[in-house]
CSV table of C-alpha atoms and ligand atoms in Angstrom, one decimal:
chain,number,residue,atom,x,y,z
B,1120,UNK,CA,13.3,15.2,-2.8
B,1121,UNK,CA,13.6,11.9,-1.2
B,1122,UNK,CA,10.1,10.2,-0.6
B,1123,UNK,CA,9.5,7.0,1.1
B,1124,UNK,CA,6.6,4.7,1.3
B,1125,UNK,CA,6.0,1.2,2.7
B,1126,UNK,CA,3.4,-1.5,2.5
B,1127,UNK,CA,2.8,-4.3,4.7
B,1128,UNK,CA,2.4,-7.9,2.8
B,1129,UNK,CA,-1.2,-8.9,3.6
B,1130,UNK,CA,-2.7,-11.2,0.7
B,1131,UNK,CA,-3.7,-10.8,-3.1
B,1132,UNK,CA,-4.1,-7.4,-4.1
B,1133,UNK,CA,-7.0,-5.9,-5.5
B,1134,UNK,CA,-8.6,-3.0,-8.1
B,1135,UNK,CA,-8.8,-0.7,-4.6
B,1136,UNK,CA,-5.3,-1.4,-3.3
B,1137,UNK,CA,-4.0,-0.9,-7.1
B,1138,UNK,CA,-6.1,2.6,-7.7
B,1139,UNK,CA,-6.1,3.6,-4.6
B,1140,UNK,CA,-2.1,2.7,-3.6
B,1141,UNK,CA,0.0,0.9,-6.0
B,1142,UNK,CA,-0.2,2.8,-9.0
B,1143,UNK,CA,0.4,5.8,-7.3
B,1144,UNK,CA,3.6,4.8,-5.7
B,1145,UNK,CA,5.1,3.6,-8.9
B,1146,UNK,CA,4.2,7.0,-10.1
B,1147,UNK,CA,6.1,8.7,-7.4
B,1148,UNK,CA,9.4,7.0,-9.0
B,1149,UNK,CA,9.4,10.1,-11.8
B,1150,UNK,CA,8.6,12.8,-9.0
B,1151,UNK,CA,12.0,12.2,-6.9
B,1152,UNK,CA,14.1,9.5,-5.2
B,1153,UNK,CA,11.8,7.2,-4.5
B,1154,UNK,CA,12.3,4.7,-1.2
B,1155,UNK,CA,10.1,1.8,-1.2
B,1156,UNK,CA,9.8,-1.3,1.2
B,1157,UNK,CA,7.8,-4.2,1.6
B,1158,UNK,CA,7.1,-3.8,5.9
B,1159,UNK,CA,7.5,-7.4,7.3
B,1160,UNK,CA,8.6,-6.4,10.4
B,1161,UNK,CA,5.2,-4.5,10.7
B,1162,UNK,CA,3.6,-7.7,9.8
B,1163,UNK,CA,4.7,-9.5,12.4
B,1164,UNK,CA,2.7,-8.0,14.9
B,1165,UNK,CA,-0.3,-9.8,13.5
B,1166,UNK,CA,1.9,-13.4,14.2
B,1167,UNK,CA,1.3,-14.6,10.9
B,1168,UNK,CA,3.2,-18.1,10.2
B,1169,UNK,CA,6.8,-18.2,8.6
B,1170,UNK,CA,5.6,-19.6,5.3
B,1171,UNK,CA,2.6,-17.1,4.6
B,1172,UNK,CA,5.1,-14.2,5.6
B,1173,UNK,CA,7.7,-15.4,3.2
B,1174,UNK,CA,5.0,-16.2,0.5
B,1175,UNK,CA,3.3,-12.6,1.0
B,1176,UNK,CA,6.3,-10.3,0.8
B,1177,UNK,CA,7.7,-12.2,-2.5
B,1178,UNK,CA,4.1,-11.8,-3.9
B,1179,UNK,CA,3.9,-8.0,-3.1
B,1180,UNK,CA,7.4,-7.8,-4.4
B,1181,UNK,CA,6.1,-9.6,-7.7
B,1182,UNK,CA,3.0,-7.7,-8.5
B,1183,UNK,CA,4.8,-4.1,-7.9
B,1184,UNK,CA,7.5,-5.2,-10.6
B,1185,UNK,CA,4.6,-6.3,-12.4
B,1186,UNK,CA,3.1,-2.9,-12.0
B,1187,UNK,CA,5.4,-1.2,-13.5
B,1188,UNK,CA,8.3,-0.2,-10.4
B,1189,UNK,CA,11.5,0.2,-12.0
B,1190,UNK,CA,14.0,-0.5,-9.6
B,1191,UNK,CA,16.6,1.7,-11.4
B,1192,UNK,CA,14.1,4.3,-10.0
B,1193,UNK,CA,13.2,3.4,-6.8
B,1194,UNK,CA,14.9,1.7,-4.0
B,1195,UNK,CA,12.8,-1.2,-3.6
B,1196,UNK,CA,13.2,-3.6,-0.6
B,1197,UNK,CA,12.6,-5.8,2.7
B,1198,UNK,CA,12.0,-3.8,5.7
B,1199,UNK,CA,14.0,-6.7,7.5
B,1200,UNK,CA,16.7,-6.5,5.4
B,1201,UNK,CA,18.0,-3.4,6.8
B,1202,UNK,CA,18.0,-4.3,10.2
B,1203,UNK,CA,19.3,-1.1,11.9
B,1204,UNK,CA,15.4,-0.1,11.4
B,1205,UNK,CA,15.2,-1.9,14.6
B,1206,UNK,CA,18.3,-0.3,16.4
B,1207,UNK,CA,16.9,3.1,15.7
B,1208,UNK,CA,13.2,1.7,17.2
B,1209,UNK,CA,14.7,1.2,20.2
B,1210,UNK,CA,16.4,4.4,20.6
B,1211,UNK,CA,13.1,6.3,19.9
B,1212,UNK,CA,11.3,4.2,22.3
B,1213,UNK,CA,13.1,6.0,25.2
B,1214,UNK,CA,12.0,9.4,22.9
B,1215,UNK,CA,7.9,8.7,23.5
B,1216,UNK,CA,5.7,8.5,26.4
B,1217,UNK,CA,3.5,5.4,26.8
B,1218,UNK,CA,0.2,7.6,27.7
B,1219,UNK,CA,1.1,8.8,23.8
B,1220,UNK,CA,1.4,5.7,22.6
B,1221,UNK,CA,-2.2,4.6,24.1
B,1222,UNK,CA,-4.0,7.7,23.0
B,1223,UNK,CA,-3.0,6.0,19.1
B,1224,UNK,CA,-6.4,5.8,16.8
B,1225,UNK,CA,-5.2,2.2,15.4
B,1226,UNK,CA,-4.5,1.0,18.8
B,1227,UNK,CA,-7.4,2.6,20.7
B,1228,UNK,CA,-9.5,0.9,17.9
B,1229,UNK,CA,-8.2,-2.5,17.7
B,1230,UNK,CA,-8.1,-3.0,21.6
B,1231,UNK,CA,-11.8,-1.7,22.1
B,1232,UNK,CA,-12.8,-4.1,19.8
B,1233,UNK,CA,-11.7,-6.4,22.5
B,1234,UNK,CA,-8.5,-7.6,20.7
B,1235,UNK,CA,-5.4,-8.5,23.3
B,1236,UNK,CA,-2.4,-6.5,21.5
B,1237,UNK,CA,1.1,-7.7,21.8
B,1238,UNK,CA,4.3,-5.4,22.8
B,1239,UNK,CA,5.1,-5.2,18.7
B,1240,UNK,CA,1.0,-4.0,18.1
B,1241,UNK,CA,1.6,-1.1,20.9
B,1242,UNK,CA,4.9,0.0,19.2
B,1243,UNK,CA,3.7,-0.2,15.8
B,1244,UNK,CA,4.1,3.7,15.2
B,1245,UNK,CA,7.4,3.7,16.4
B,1246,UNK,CA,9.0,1.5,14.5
B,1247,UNK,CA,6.5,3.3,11.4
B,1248,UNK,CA,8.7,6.3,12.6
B,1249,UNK,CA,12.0,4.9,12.2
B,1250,UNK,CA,11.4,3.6,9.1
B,1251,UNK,CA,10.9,7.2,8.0
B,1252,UNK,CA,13.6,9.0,9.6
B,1253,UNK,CA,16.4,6.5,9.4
B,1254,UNK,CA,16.1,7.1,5.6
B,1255,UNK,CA,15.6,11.1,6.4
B,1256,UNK,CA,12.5,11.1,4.1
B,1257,UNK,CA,10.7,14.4,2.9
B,1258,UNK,CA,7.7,13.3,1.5
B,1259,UNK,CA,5.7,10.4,2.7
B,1260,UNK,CA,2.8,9.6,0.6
B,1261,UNK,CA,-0.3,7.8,3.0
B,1262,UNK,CA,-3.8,6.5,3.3
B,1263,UNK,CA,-5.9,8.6,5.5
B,1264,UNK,CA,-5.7,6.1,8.2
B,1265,UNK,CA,-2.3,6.3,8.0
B,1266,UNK,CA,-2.2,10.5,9.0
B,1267,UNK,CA,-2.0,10.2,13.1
B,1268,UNK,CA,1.1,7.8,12.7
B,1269,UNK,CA,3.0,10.7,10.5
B,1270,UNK,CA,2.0,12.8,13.5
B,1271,UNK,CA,3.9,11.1,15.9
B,1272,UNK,CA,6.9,10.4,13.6
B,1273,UNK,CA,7.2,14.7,13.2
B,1274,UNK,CA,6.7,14.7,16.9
B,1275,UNK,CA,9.2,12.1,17.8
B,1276,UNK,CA,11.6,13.9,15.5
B,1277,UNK,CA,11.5,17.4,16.1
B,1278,UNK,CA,11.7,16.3,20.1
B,1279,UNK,CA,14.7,14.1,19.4
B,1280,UNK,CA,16.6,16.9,16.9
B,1281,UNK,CA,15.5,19.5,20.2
B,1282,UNK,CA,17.3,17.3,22.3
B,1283,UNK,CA,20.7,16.2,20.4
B,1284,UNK,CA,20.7,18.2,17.8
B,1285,UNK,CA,19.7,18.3,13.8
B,1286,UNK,CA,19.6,15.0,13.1
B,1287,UNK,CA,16.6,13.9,11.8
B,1288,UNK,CA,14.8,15.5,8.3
B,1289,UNK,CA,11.0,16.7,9.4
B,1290,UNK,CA,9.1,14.8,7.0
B,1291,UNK,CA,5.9,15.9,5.4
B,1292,UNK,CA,2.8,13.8,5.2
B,1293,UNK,CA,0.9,13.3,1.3
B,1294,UNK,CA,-2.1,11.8,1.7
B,1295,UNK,CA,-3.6,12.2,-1.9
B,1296,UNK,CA,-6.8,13.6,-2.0
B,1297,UNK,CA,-7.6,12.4,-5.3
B,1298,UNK,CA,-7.2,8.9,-4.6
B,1299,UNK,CA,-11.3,7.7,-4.5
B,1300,UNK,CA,-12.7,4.9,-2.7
B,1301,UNK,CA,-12.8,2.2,-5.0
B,1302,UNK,CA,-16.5,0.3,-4.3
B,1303,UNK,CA,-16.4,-3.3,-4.1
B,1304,UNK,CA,-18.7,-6.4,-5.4
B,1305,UNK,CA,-21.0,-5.7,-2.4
B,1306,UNK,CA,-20.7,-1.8,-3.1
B,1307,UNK,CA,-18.8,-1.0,0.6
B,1308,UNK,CA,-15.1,-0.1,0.3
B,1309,UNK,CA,-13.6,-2.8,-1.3
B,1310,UNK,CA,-11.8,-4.1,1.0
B,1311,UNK,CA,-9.7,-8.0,2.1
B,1312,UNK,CA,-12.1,-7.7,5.5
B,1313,UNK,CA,-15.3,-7.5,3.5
B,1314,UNK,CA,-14.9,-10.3,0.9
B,1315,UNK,CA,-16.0,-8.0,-2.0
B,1316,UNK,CA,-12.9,-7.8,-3.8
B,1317,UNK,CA,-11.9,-8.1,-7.4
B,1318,UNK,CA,-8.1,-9.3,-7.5
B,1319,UNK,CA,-5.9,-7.7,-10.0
B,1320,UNK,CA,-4.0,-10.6,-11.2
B,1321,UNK,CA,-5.6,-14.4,-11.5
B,1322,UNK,CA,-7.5,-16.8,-13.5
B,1323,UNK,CA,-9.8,-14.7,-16.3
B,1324,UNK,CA,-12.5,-17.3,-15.7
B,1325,UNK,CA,-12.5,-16.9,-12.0
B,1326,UNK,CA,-12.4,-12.8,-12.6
B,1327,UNK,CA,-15.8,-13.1,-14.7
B,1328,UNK,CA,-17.3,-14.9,-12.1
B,1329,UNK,CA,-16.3,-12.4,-9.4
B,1330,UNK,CA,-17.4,-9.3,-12.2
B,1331,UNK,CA,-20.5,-11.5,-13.0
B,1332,UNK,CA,-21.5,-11.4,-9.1
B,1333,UNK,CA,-21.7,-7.3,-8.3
B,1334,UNK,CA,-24.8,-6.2,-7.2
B,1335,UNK,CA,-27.0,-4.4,-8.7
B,1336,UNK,CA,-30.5,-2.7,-8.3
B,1337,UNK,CA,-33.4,-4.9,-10.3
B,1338,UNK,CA,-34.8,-2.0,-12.5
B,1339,UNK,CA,-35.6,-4.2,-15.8
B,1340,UNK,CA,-33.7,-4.8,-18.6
B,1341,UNK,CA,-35.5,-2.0,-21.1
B,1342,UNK,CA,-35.5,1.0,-18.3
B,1343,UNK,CA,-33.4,3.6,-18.4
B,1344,UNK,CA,-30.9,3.4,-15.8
B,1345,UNK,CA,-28.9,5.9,-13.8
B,1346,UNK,CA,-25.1,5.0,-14.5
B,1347,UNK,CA,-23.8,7.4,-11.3
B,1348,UNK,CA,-25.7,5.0,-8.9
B,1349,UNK,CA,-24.2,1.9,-10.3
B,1350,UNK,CA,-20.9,0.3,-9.4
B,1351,UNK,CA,-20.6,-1.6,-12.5
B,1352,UNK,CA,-20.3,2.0,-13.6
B,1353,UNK,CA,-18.1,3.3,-11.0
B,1354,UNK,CA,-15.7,0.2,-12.0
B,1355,UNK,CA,-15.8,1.0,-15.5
B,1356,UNK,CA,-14.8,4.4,-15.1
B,1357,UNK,CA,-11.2,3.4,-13.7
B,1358,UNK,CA,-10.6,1.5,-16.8
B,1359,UNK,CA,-12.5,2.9,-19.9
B,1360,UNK,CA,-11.5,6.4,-21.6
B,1361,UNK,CA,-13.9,9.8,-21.2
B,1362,UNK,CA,-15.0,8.8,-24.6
B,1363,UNK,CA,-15.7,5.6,-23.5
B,1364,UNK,CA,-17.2,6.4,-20.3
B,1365,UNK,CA,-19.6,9.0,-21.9
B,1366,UNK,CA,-20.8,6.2,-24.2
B,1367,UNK,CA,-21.8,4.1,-21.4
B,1368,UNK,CA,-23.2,6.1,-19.7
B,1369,UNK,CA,-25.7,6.8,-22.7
B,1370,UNK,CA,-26.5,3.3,-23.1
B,1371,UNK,CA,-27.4,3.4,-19.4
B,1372,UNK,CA,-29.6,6.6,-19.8
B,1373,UNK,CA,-31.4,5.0,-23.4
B,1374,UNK,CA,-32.9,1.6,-22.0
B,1375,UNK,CA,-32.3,-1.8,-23.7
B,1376,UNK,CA,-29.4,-2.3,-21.8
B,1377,UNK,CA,-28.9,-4.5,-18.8
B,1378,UNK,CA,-26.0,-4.8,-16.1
B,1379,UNK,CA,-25.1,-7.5,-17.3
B,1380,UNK,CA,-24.0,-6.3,-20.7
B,1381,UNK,CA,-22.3,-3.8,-18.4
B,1382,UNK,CA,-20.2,-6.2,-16.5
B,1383,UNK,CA,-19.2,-7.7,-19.8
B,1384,UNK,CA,-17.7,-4.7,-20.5
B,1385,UNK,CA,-16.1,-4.0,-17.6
B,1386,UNK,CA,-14.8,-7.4,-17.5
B,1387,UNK,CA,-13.4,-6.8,-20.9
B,1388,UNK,CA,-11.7,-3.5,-20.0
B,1389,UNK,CA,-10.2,-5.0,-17.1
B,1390,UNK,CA,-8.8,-7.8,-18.5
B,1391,UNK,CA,-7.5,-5.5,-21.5
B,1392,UNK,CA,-5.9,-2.8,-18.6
B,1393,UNK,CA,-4.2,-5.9,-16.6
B,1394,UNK,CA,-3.3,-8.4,-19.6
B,1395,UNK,CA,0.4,-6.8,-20.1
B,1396,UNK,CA,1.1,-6.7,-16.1
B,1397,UNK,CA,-0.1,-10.6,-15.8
B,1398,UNK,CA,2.2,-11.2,-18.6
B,1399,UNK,CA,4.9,-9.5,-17.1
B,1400,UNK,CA,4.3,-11.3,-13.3
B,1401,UNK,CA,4.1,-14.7,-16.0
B,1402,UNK,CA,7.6,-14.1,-17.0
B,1403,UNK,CA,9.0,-12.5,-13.5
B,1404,UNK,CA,7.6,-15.8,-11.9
B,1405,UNK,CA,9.5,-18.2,-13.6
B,1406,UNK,CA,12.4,-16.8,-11.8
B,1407,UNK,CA,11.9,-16.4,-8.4
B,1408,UNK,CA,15.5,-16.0,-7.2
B,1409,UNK,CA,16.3,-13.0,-8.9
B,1410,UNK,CA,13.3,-11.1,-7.6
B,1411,UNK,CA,14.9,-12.0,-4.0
B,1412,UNK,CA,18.4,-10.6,-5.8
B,1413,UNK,CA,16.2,-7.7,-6.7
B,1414,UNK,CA,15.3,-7.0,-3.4
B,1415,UNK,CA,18.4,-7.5,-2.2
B,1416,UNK,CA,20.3,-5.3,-4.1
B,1417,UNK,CA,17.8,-2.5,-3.2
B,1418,UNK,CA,18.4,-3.5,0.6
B,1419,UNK,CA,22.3,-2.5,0.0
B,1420,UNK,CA,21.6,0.7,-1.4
B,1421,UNK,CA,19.1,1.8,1.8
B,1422,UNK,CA,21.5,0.4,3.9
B,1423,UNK,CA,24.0,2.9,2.9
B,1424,UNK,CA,21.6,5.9,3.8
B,1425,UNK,CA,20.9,4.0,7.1
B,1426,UNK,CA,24.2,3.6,8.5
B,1427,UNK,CA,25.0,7.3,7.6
B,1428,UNK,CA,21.9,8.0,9.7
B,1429,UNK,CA,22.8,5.7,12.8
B,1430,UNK,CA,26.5,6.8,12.9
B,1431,UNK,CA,25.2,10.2,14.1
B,1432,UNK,CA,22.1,9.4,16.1
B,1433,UNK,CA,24.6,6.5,18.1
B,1434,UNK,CA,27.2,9.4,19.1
B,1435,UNK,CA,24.3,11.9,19.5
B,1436,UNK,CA,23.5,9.0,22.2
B,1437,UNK,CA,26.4,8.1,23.5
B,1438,UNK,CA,26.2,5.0,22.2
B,1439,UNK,CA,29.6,6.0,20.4
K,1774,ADP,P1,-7.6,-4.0,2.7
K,1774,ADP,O1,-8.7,-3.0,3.1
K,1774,ADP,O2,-8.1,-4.8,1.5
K,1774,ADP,O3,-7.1,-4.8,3.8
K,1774,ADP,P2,-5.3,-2.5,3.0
K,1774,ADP,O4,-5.9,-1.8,4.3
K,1774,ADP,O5,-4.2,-3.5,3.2
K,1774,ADP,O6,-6.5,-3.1,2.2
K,1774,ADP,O7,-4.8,-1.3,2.1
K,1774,ADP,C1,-3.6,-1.2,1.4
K,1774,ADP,C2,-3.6,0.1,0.6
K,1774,ADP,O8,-4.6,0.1,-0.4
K,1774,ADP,C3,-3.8,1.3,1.4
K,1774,ADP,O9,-3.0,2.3,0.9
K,1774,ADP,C4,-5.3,1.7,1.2
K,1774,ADP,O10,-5.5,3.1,1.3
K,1774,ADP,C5,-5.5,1.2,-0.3
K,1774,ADP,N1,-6.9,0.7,-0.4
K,1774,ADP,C6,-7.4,-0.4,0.1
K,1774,ADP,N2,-8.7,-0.5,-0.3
K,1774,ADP,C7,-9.0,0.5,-1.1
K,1774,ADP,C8,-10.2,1.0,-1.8
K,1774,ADP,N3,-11.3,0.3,-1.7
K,1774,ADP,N4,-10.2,2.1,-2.5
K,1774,ADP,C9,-9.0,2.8,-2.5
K,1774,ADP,N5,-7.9,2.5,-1.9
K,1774,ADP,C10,-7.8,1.4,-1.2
K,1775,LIG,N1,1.6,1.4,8.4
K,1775,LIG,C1,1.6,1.6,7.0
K,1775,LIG,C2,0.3,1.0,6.5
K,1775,LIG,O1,-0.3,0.1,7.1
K,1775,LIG,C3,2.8,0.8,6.4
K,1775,LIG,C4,4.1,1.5,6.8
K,1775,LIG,C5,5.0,1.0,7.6
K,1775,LIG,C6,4.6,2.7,6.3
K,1775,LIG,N2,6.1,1.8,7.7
K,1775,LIG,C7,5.8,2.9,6.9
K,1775,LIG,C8,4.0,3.7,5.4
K,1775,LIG,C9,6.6,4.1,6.7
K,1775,LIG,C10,4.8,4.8,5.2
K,1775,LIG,C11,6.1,5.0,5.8
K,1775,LIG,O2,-0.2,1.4,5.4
């Protein structure tokens, strides 16, 4: 079973984007052929400048081989690096009504909030699409926000095979349901947009501060405390063991014991669960170049399933 995913470069990732994204996808490497890329193109619709693009996509690259991705698993690349992605964009574009396009949740949301989108913003889901179906993709594991653009890729595909034939494989949409909302510093979603994260990788003296500063209710020090109303708690669970959890959550329950011992803890744990990754994105960092090779070399191998995809849909075309 071939599944694909891909992740636009946007920043430092956090606990929420690891639990809630990145460790799942390097677990999809042991369920079938895994496809992963690193969506710049996508990016691009935000205008972001040449340097931070460059600087965000090797950074992504980095902390998913830190992460554990094997590449001698999964086909891990740069969107733009396999450029027919584009070719087959265009094609679908004449595939897909504008009033469709407009009626899109991400769109419809971004432009009532007043933002003027670009051409590239409007045809985000189609080149989403493309990126699916050039690589004829069976499973495609996504975020909940993610479920309308899936929609219009089976859409677009099932219209397009009705029209010139069987070309395209009818991917299936995964959106875990497991995959919990990781709470951040504030308690909200963590999230980049609400400046409440925790980053993954970084200074450990910069991480306690962050840990230090999670909110929490002011019930005294010697009161019993309920642990499934706390975040510290909530945080702790992604790290600790049941055992570990349970014991917590006692010490929560007794009295005599204050968030900040918590935090302490969690900071611990956290530092514990990360340590061998940092040391890992320590060692991959002193060589830059051959992540790029890395990526590279996982360009070649998609390329190979893209041409054999865009010999057929160019003569299905007549662009043959
Ligand atoms: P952010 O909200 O920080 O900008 P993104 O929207 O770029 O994060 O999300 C990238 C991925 O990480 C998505 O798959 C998303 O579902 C996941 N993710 C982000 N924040 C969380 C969170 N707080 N809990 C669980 N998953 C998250
Ligand atoms: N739009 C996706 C997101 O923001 C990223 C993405 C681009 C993607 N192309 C894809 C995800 C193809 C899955 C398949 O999360």
């Amino acid at each position: 079973m071939r599944i694909l995913s891909g992740i636009q470069p946007s920043g430092i990732p956090h606990i929420g984007n690891y639990f809630g994204m990145m460790k799942n996808a390097v677990e999809l490497q042991n369920k079938g052929e895994a496809f992963l890329f690193i969506a710049d193109y996508h990016s691009l619709t935000t205008n972001p400048d040449a340097e931070t693009l460059r600087g965000n996509v090797i950074n992504l690259a980095l902390d998913f081989l830190s992460c554990g991705l094997n590449v001698s698993k999964t086909v891990f690349f740069r969107q733009s690096d396999v450029p027919q992605v584009t070719e087959l964009m265009w094609i679908l574009n004449n595939n897909i009504t504008v009033g469709f396009l407009e009626r899109a949740h991400s769109y419809k949301d971004k432009t009532a909030k007043g933002f003027v989108p670009n051409n590239g913003l409007f045809s985000y889901p189609v080149l989403m699409a493309a990126d699916i179906l050039l690589y004829q993709s069976e499973l495609v594991p996504v975020g909940k926000d993610q479920k309308q653009h899936l929609e219009i890729t089976r859409d677009l595909a099932i219209r397009f095979n009705n029209t010139y034939g069987d070309i395209f494989t009818i991917p299936e949409g995964f959106i875990p349901e497991t995959s919990a909302v990781v709470p951040g510093t504030d308690g909200q979603k963590m999230s980049k947009s609400y400046n409440n994260t925790i980053p993954i990788f970084g200074n450990p003296k910069a991480q306690r501060k962050t840990i230090m500063s999670i909110v929490s209710d002011s019930t005294p020090m010697e009161d019993p405390k309920d642990p499934d109303k706390c975040n510290i708690f909530a945080l702790y669970k992604l790290f600790a063991t049941p055992d570990e959890v349970a014991e917590m959550a006692a010490r929560y329950r007794a009295g005599n014991y204050g968030y900040g011992h918590a935090k302490q803890a969690l900071f611990e744990k956290m530092q514990a669960y990360f340590a061998p990754m940092q040391e890992r994105r320590n060692e991959l960092e002193k060589d830059i170049d051959s992540v790029w090779d890395i990526l590279r070399e996982g360009a070649k191998r998609a390329s190979v399933e893209a041409d054999k995809t865009m010999e057929k849909v160019r003569a299905a075309v007549g662009l043959r």
